[in-house]
Amino acid sequence: MKELLLKYKHGWILVYFLMYFPWFAFLEKTVTVDSRFHVVHMAIDDYIPFIEFFIIPYLLWFAYVAAAIIFFFLTNVSDYYKLCCFLFIGMTVFLLVSTIFPNGHYLRPSVFPRDNICTALVQWLYATDTSTNLFPSIHVFNSLGVHIAVMHSEKLREYRWVRICSWLLMTSIVLSTMFLKQHSVFDVLTGFLMAAVLYTFVYGREWQQNRRKVYQGQLQKI
């Protein structure tokens, strides 16, 4: 047991969730569709159709993020810390924004155009997740964070199919937030913006080092 604790001592950072989940639950109970909040809306939102089949990638998000954290936890401590740092800082920013600036939307359809298992899952989603506390979209931000971690992983560099599957899943999750009327385009854009800012802090130096290596390699060939 002592050896296991020493080997996986980097798991300490996961105590973050002991703070995140209660805070998020508080916001979900405090900021509801019946309370006063700032409405998030962009004109383009009205042109995006509701497509219930995107519930599949939307729900796969939970497995996508969890699998990435577990994978890097077991295989590469440095990549694990970078991913957790990226995700947890962004998730904290989201909590702060939702606390200081209560927000929500009225984009969800009142009647579903079709009746199938996917619409049943969307009904369940709507019942368990309020249309509040929206931006930056954590579904979008975390998906970008996981895909960035995958693309920066030396271990996964030889598994091109994993990188392709990650990109496809990440893209479908981002789209699902809008097609399920869970988020406004504004939430998606702010998710991308926050990911770009945090990428600079978490992976910026590594990117510059890799670029320098490539440049030096090109010079040696010349």
PDB file of C-alpha atoms in Angstrom:
ATOM      1  CA  MET A   1       0.000   0.000   0.000  1.00  0.00           C
ATOM      2  CA  LYS A   2       2.831   2.394   0.880  1.00  0.00           C
ATOM      3  CA  GLU A   3       4.524   1.703  -2.456  1.00  0.00           C
ATOM      4  CA  LEU A   4       1.277   2.388  -4.323  1.00  0.00           C
ATOM      5  CA  LEU A   5       0.791   5.671  -2.471  1.00  0.00           C
ATOM      6  CA  LEU A   6       4.318   6.752  -3.324  1.00  0.00           C
ATOM      7  CA  LYS A   7       3.975   5.659  -6.951  1.00  0.00           C
ATOM      8  CA  TYR A   8       0.685   7.483  -7.461  1.00  0.00           C
ATOM      9  CA  LYS A   9       1.201  10.391  -5.081  1.00  0.00           C
ATOM     10  CA  HIS A  10       0.430  12.754  -7.973  1.00  0.00           C
ATOM     11  CA  GLY A  11      -3.210  11.842  -7.435  1.00  0.00           C
ATOM     12  CA  TRP A  12      -3.351  14.535  -4.740  1.00  0.00           C
ATOM     13  CA  ILE A  13      -4.400  17.119  -7.309  1.00  0.00           C
ATOM     14  CA  LEU A  14      -7.711  15.319  -7.846  1.00  0.00           C
ATOM     15  CA  VAL A  15      -8.919  16.634  -4.471  1.00  0.00           C
ATOM     16  CA  TYR A  16      -9.873  19.643  -6.615  1.00  0.00           C
ATOM     17  CA  PHE A  17     -13.141  17.873  -7.377  1.00  0.00           C
ATOM     18  CA  LEU A  18     -14.059  18.042  -3.680  1.00  0.00           C
ATOM     19  CA  MET A  19     -14.288  21.795  -4.216  1.00  0.00           C
ATOM     20  CA  TYR A  20     -15.640  21.822  -7.767  1.00  0.00           C
ATOM     21  CA  PHE A  21     -18.696  19.581  -7.445  1.00  0.00           C
ATOM     22  CA  PRO A  22     -20.230  21.246  -4.338  1.00  0.00           C
ATOM     23  CA  TRP A  23     -19.654  24.704  -5.849  1.00  0.00           C
ATOM     24  CA  PHE A  24     -21.222  23.652  -9.153  1.00  0.00           C
ATOM     25  CA  ALA A  25     -24.181  22.025  -7.360  1.00  0.00           C
ATOM     26  CA  PHE A  26     -24.706  25.253  -5.397  1.00  0.00           C
ATOM     27  CA  LEU A  27     -24.807  27.269  -8.621  1.00  0.00           C
ATOM     28  CA  GLU A  28     -27.249  24.832 -10.244  1.00  0.00           C
ATOM     29  CA  LYS A  29     -29.628  25.211  -7.293  1.00  0.00           C
ATOM     30  CA  THR A  30     -29.155  28.956  -6.949  1.00  0.00           C
ATOM     31  CA  VAL A  31     -29.217  30.074 -10.586  1.00  0.00           C
ATOM     32  CA  THR A  32     -32.308  28.564 -12.227  1.00  0.00           C
ATOM     33  CA  VAL A  33     -34.693  29.509 -15.029  1.00  0.00           C
ATOM     34  CA  ASP A  34     -36.974  31.003 -12.386  1.00  0.00           C
ATOM     35  CA  SER A  35     -34.289  33.289 -10.975  1.00  0.00           C
ATOM     36  CA  ARG A  36     -32.882  36.543 -12.309  1.00  0.00           C
ATOM     37  CA  PHE A  37     -29.917  36.055 -14.623  1.00  0.00           C
ATOM     38  CA  HIS A  38     -28.273  37.617 -17.654  1.00  0.00           C
ATOM     39  CA  VAL A  39     -29.583  36.062 -20.862  1.00  0.00           C
ATOM     40  CA  VAL A  40     -26.873  34.743 -23.175  1.00  0.00           C
ATOM     41  CA  HIS A  41     -27.874  34.901 -26.832  1.00  0.00           C
ATOM     42  CA  MET A  42     -26.444  35.550 -30.283  1.00  0.00           C
ATOM     43  CA  ALA A  43     -28.444  35.989 -33.475  1.00  0.00           C
ATOM     44  CA  ILE A  44     -26.804  32.939 -35.033  1.00  0.00           C
ATOM     45  CA  ASP A  45     -28.265  30.750 -32.266  1.00  0.00           C
ATOM     46  CA  ASP A  46     -31.700  31.079 -33.877  1.00  0.00           C
ATOM     47  CA  TYR A  47     -30.452  29.529 -37.124  1.00  0.00           C
ATOM     48  CA  ILE A  48     -28.915  26.426 -35.556  1.00  0.00           C
ATOM     49  CA  PRO A  49     -31.346  23.491 -35.719  1.00  0.00           C
ATOM     50  CA  PHE A  50     -32.057  21.109 -32.876  1.00  0.00           C
ATOM     51  CA  ILE A  51     -30.571  17.676 -33.667  1.00  0.00           C
ATOM     52  CA  GLU A  52     -31.158  15.153 -30.906  1.00  0.00           C
ATOM     53  CA  PHE A  53     -28.615  12.612 -32.210  1.00  0.00           C
ATOM     54  CA  PHE A  54     -25.816  14.820 -30.885  1.00  0.00           C
ATOM     55  CA  ILE A  55     -26.756  13.602 -27.412  1.00  0.00           C
ATOM     56  CA  ILE A  56     -24.398  10.677 -28.080  1.00  0.00           C
ATOM     57  CA  PRO A  57     -21.147  12.690 -28.331  1.00  0.00           C
ATOM     58  CA  TYR A  58     -22.432  15.051 -25.648  1.00  0.00           C
ATOM     59  CA  LEU A  59     -22.678  12.195 -23.149  1.00  0.00           C
ATOM     60  CA  LEU A  60     -19.424  10.646 -24.355  1.00  0.00           C
ATOM     61  CA  TRP A  61     -17.726  13.790 -23.082  1.00  0.00           C
ATOM     62  CA  PHE A  62     -17.761  12.382 -19.550  1.00  0.00           C
ATOM     63  CA  ALA A  63     -15.876   9.248 -20.625  1.00  0.00           C
ATOM     64  CA  TYR A  64     -13.556  11.293 -22.886  1.00  0.00           C
ATOM     65  CA  VAL A  65     -12.352  13.542 -20.068  1.00  0.00           C
ATOM     66  CA  ALA A  66     -12.199  10.788 -17.442  1.00  0.00           C
ATOM     67  CA  ALA A  67     -10.306   8.415 -19.754  1.00  0.00           C
ATOM     68  CA  ALA A  68      -7.717  11.095 -20.549  1.00  0.00           C
ATOM     69  CA  ILE A  69      -7.085  11.910 -16.897  1.00  0.00           C
ATOM     70  CA  ILE A  70      -6.764   8.219 -16.001  1.00  0.00           C
ATOM     71  CA  PHE A  71      -4.501   7.489 -18.984  1.00  0.00           C
ATOM     72  CA  PHE A  72      -2.027  10.259 -18.217  1.00  0.00           C
ATOM     73  CA  PHE A  73      -2.260   9.542 -14.481  1.00  0.00           C
ATOM     74  CA  LEU A  74      -1.000   6.016 -15.170  1.00  0.00           C
ATOM     75  CA  THR A  75       1.471   6.706 -17.983  1.00  0.00           C
ATOM     76  CA  ASN A  76       3.028  10.181 -17.780  1.00  0.00           C
ATOM     77  CA  VAL A  77       3.055  12.371 -14.678  1.00  0.00           C
ATOM     78  CA  SER A  78       4.205  15.482 -16.547  1.00  0.00           C
ATOM     79  CA  ASP A  79       1.409  15.241 -19.142  1.00  0.00           C
ATOM     80  CA  TYR A  80      -1.028  14.445 -16.342  1.00  0.00           C
ATOM     81  CA  TYR A  81      -0.132  17.591 -14.399  1.00  0.00           C
ATOM     82  CA  LYS A  82      -0.349  19.735 -17.530  1.00  0.00           C
ATOM     83  CA  LEU A  83      -3.786  18.376 -18.389  1.00  0.00           C
ATOM     84  CA  CYS A  84      -5.078  18.796 -14.835  1.00  0.00           C
ATOM     85  CA  CYS A  85      -3.620  22.296 -14.614  1.00  0.00           C
ATOM     86  CA  PHE A  86      -5.274  23.235 -17.900  1.00  0.00           C
ATOM     87  CA  LEU A  87      -8.667  21.761 -16.969  1.00  0.00           C
ATOM     88  CA  PHE A  88      -8.823  22.868 -13.344  1.00  0.00           C
ATOM     89  CA  ILE A  89      -7.830  26.488 -13.953  1.00  0.00           C
ATOM     90  CA  GLY A  90     -10.452  26.787 -16.672  1.00  0.00           C
ATOM     91  CA  MET A  91     -13.120  25.091 -14.567  1.00  0.00           C
ATOM     92  CA  THR A  92     -12.378  27.484 -11.700  1.00  0.00           C
ATOM     93  CA  VAL A  93     -12.703  30.475 -14.025  1.00  0.00           C
ATOM     94  CA  PHE A  94     -16.069  29.079 -15.125  1.00  0.00           C
ATOM     95  CA  LEU A  95     -17.246  28.797 -11.507  1.00  0.00           C
ATOM     96  CA  LEU A  96     -16.137  32.346 -10.743  1.00  0.00           C
ATOM     97  CA  VAL A  97     -17.861  33.755 -13.826  1.00  0.00           C
ATOM     98  CA  SER A  98     -21.107  31.912 -13.036  1.00  0.00           C
ATOM     99  CA  THR A  99     -20.982  33.110  -9.426  1.00  0.00           C
ATOM    100  CA  ILE A 100     -20.260  36.765 -10.206  1.00  0.00           C
ATOM    101  CA  PHE A 101     -22.310  36.954 -13.399  1.00  0.00           C
ATOM    102  CA  PRO A 102     -25.353  34.583 -13.196  1.00  0.00           C
ATOM    103  CA  ASN A 103     -26.333  33.643 -16.733  1.00  0.00           C
ATOM    104  CA  GLY A 104     -28.632  31.418 -18.736  1.00  0.00           C
ATOM    105  CA  HIS A 105     -30.590  31.068 -21.970  1.00  0.00           C
ATOM    106  CA  TYR A 106     -34.017  30.221 -23.408  1.00  0.00           C
ATOM    107  CA  LEU A 107     -32.850  28.271 -26.452  1.00  0.00           C
ATOM    108  CA  ARG A 108     -34.256  24.860 -25.554  1.00  0.00           C
ATOM    109  CA  PRO A 109     -37.210  23.714 -27.689  1.00  0.00           C
ATOM    110  CA  SER A 110     -40.546  23.457 -25.900  1.00  0.00           C
ATOM    111  CA  VAL A 111     -41.601  20.589 -28.177  1.00  0.00           C
ATOM    112  CA  PHE A 112     -39.310  18.014 -29.775  1.00  0.00           C
ATOM    113  CA  PRO A 113     -39.721  17.557 -33.555  1.00  0.00           C
ATOM    114  CA  ARG A 114     -39.253  13.782 -33.241  1.00  0.00           C
ATOM    115  CA  ASP A 115     -39.846  11.043 -30.707  1.00  0.00           C
ATOM    116  CA  ASN A 116     -37.041   8.521 -30.302  1.00  0.00           C
ATOM    117  CA  ILE A 117     -34.492   7.250 -27.792  1.00  0.00           C
ATOM    118  CA  CYS A 118     -32.240  10.245 -28.388  1.00  0.00           C
ATOM    119  CA  THR A 119     -34.997  12.745 -27.605  1.00  0.00           C
ATOM    120  CA  ALA A 120     -35.751  10.718 -24.473  1.00  0.00           C
ATOM    121  CA  LEU A 121     -32.095  11.120 -23.448  1.00  0.00           C
ATOM    122  CA  VAL A 122     -32.261  14.849 -24.178  1.00  0.00           C
ATOM    123  CA  GLN A 123     -35.379  15.113 -22.009  1.00  0.00           C
ATOM    124  CA  TRP A 124     -33.449  13.440 -19.213  1.00  0.00           C
ATOM    125  CA  LEU A 125     -30.536  15.827 -19.773  1.00  0.00           C
ATOM    126  CA  TYR A 126     -32.808  18.870 -19.649  1.00  0.00           C
ATOM    127  CA  ALA A 127     -34.371  17.590 -16.427  1.00  0.00           C
ATOM    128  CA  THR A 128     -31.024  17.075 -14.699  1.00  0.00           C
ATOM    129  CA  ASP A 129     -29.042  20.021 -16.098  1.00  0.00           C
ATOM    130  CA  THR A 130     -30.468  23.539 -16.007  1.00  0.00           C
ATOM    131  CA  SER A 131     -30.023  25.967 -18.897  1.00  0.00           C
ATOM    132  CA  THR A 132     -27.932  28.223 -16.670  1.00  0.00           C
ATOM    133  CA  ASN A 133     -24.245  28.646 -15.800  1.00  0.00           C
ATOM    134  CA  LEU A 134     -23.215  28.531 -19.420  1.00  0.00           C
ATOM    135  CA  PHE A 135     -19.996  30.277 -20.264  1.00  0.00           C
ATOM    136  CA  PRO A 136     -17.264  29.561 -20.917  1.00  0.00           C
ATOM    137  CA  SER A 137     -18.677  26.183 -21.952  1.00  0.00           C
ATOM    138  CA  ILE A 138     -16.906  23.526 -19.892  1.00  0.00           C
ATOM    139  CA  HIS A 139     -17.964  20.850 -22.395  1.00  0.00           C
ATOM    140  CA  VAL A 140     -16.124  22.793 -25.103  1.00  0.00           C
ATOM    141  CA  PHE A 141     -13.169  23.873 -22.977  1.00  0.00           C
ATOM    142  CA  ASN A 142     -12.453  20.458 -21.468  1.00  0.00           C
ATOM    143  CA  SER A 143     -12.784  18.739 -24.841  1.00  0.00           C
ATOM    144  CA  LEU A 144     -10.207  21.109 -26.290  1.00  0.00           C
ATOM    145  CA  GLY A 145      -7.976  20.516 -23.267  1.00  0.00           C
ATOM    146  CA  VAL A 146      -8.094  16.753 -23.643  1.00  0.00           C
ATOM    147  CA  HIS A 147      -7.391  16.882 -27.380  1.00  0.00           C
ATOM    148  CA  ILE A 148      -4.468  19.250 -26.821  1.00  0.00           C
ATOM    149  CA  ALA A 149      -3.051  16.823 -24.250  1.00  0.00           C
ATOM    150  CA  VAL A 150      -3.436  13.944 -26.716  1.00  0.00           C
ATOM    151  CA  MET A 151      -1.674  15.875 -29.462  1.00  0.00           C
ATOM    152  CA  HIS A 152       1.216  16.797 -27.128  1.00  0.00           C
ATOM    153  CA  SER A 153       1.677  13.269 -25.831  1.00  0.00           C
ATOM    154  CA  GLU A 154       4.905  11.618 -26.986  1.00  0.00           C
ATOM    155  CA  LYS A 155       3.445   8.215 -26.148  1.00  0.00           C
ATOM    156  CA  LEU A 156       0.392   8.755 -28.370  1.00  0.00           C
ATOM    157  CA  ARG A 157       2.337  10.274 -31.253  1.00  0.00           C
ATOM    158  CA  GLU A 158       2.808   6.849 -32.843  1.00  0.00           C
ATOM    159  CA  TYR A 159      -0.917   6.056 -32.581  1.00  0.00           C
ATOM    160  CA  ARG A 160      -2.295   8.221 -35.354  1.00  0.00           C
ATOM    161  CA  TRP A 161      -5.739   6.618 -35.115  1.00  0.00           C
ATOM    162  CA  VAL A 162      -6.037   7.738 -31.480  1.00  0.00           C
ATOM    163  CA  ARG A 163      -5.251  11.319 -32.428  1.00  0.00           C
ATOM    164  CA  ILE A 164      -7.768  11.219 -35.289  1.00  0.00           C
ATOM    165  CA  CYS A 165     -10.489   9.693 -33.084  1.00  0.00           C
ATOM    166  CA  SER A 166      -9.778  12.306 -30.432  1.00  0.00           C
ATOM    167  CA  TRP A 167     -10.190  15.108 -32.961  1.00  0.00           C
ATOM    168  CA  LEU A 168     -13.440  13.650 -34.289  1.00  0.00           C
ATOM    169  CA  LEU A 169     -14.881  13.212 -30.803  1.00  0.00           C
ATOM    170  CA  MET A 170     -13.730  16.654 -29.677  1.00  0.00           C
ATOM    171  CA  THR A 171     -15.308  18.261 -32.750  1.00  0.00           C
ATOM    172  CA  SER A 172     -18.592  16.392 -32.358  1.00  0.00           C
ATOM    173  CA  ILE A 173     -18.786  17.335 -28.671  1.00  0.00           C
ATOM    174  CA  VAL A 174     -18.279  21.015 -29.497  1.00  0.00           C
ATOM    175  CA  LEU A 175     -21.036  20.825 -32.123  1.00  0.00           C
ATOM    176  CA  SER A 176     -23.323  18.915 -29.771  1.00  0.00           C
ATOM    177  CA  THR A 177     -23.418  21.798 -27.289  1.00  0.00           C
ATOM    178  CA  MET A 178     -25.114  23.949 -29.947  1.00  0.00           C
ATOM    179  CA  PHE A 179     -27.258  21.370 -31.747  1.00  0.00           C
ATOM    180  CA  LEU A 180     -28.733  20.194 -28.441  1.00  0.00           C
ATOM    181  CA  LYS A 181     -29.461  23.811 -27.493  1.00  0.00           C
ATOM    182  CA  GLN A 182     -27.361  23.402 -24.380  1.00  0.00           C
ATOM    183  CA  HIS A 183     -25.185  26.389 -25.199  1.00  0.00           C
ATOM    184  CA  SER A 184     -25.161  29.565 -27.203  1.00  0.00           C
ATOM    185  CA  VAL A 185     -22.469  30.144 -29.798  1.00  0.00           C
ATOM    186  CA  PHE A 186     -21.166  32.755 -27.354  1.00  0.00           C
ATOM    187  CA  ASP A 187     -20.445  30.012 -24.798  1.00  0.00           C
ATOM    188  CA  VAL A 188     -18.539  28.043 -27.417  1.00  0.00           C
ATOM    189  CA  LEU A 189     -16.480  31.046 -28.507  1.00  0.00           C
ATOM    190  CA  THR A 190     -15.546  31.928 -24.936  1.00  0.00           C
ATOM    191  CA  GLY A 191     -14.618  28.281 -24.370  1.00  0.00           C
ATOM    192  CA  PHE A 192     -12.214  28.483 -27.321  1.00  0.00           C
ATOM    193  CA  LEU A 193     -10.872  31.826 -26.111  1.00  0.00           C
ATOM    194  CA  MET A 194     -10.131  30.529 -22.623  1.00  0.00           C
ATOM    195  CA  ALA A 195      -8.490  27.414 -24.096  1.00  0.00           C
ATOM    196  CA  ALA A 196      -6.250  29.597 -26.278  1.00  0.00           C
ATOM    197  CA  VAL A 197      -5.158  31.692 -23.293  1.00  0.00           C
ATOM    198  CA  LEU A 198      -4.441  28.689 -21.073  1.00  0.00           C
ATOM    199  CA  TYR A 199      -2.652  26.880 -23.890  1.00  0.00           C
ATOM    200  CA  THR A 200      -0.132  29.720 -23.921  1.00  0.00           C
ATOM    201  CA  PHE A 201       0.555  29.332 -20.207  1.00  0.00           C
ATOM    202  CA  VAL A 202       0.490  25.527 -19.942  1.00  0.00           C
ATOM    203  CA  TYR A 203       1.927  24.396 -23.279  1.00  0.00           C
ATOM    204  CA  GLY A 204       3.477  27.566 -24.708  1.00  0.00           C
ATOM    205  CA  ARG A 205       7.073  26.842 -23.669  1.00  0.00           C
ATOM    206  CA  GLU A 206       6.839  23.243 -24.879  1.00  0.00           C
ATOM    207  CA  TRP A 207       5.501  24.425 -28.246  1.00  0.00           C
ATOM    208  CA  GLN A 208       8.373  26.894 -28.607  1.00  0.00           C
ATOM    209  CA  GLN A 209      10.930  24.208 -27.743  1.00  0.00           C
ATOM    210  CA  ASN A 210       9.467  21.788 -30.312  1.00  0.00           C
ATOM    211  CA  ARG A 211       9.422  24.526 -32.926  1.00  0.00           C
ATOM    212  CA  ARG A 212      13.073  25.313 -32.169  1.00  0.00           C
ATOM    213  CA  LYS A 213      14.012  21.627 -32.564  1.00  0.00           C
ATOM    214  CA  VAL A 214      12.263  21.443 -35.911  1.00  0.00           C
ATOM    215  CA  TYR A 215      13.996  24.621 -37.064  1.00  0.00           C
ATOM    216  CA  GLN A 216      17.419  23.335 -35.979  1.00  0.00           C
ATOM    217  CA  GLY A 217      16.761  20.046 -37.762  1.00  0.00           C
ATOM    218  CA  GLN A 218      15.963  21.914 -40.955  1.00  0.00           C
ATOM    219  CA  LEU A 219      19.183  23.919 -40.636  1.00  0.00           C
ATOM    220  CA  GLN A 220      21.235  20.730 -40.220  1.00  0.00           C
ATOM    221  CA  LYS A 221      19.740  19.312 -43.412  1.00  0.00           C
ATOM    222  CA  ILE A 222      20.778  22.459 -45.253  1.00  0.00           C
TER     223      ILE A 222
END
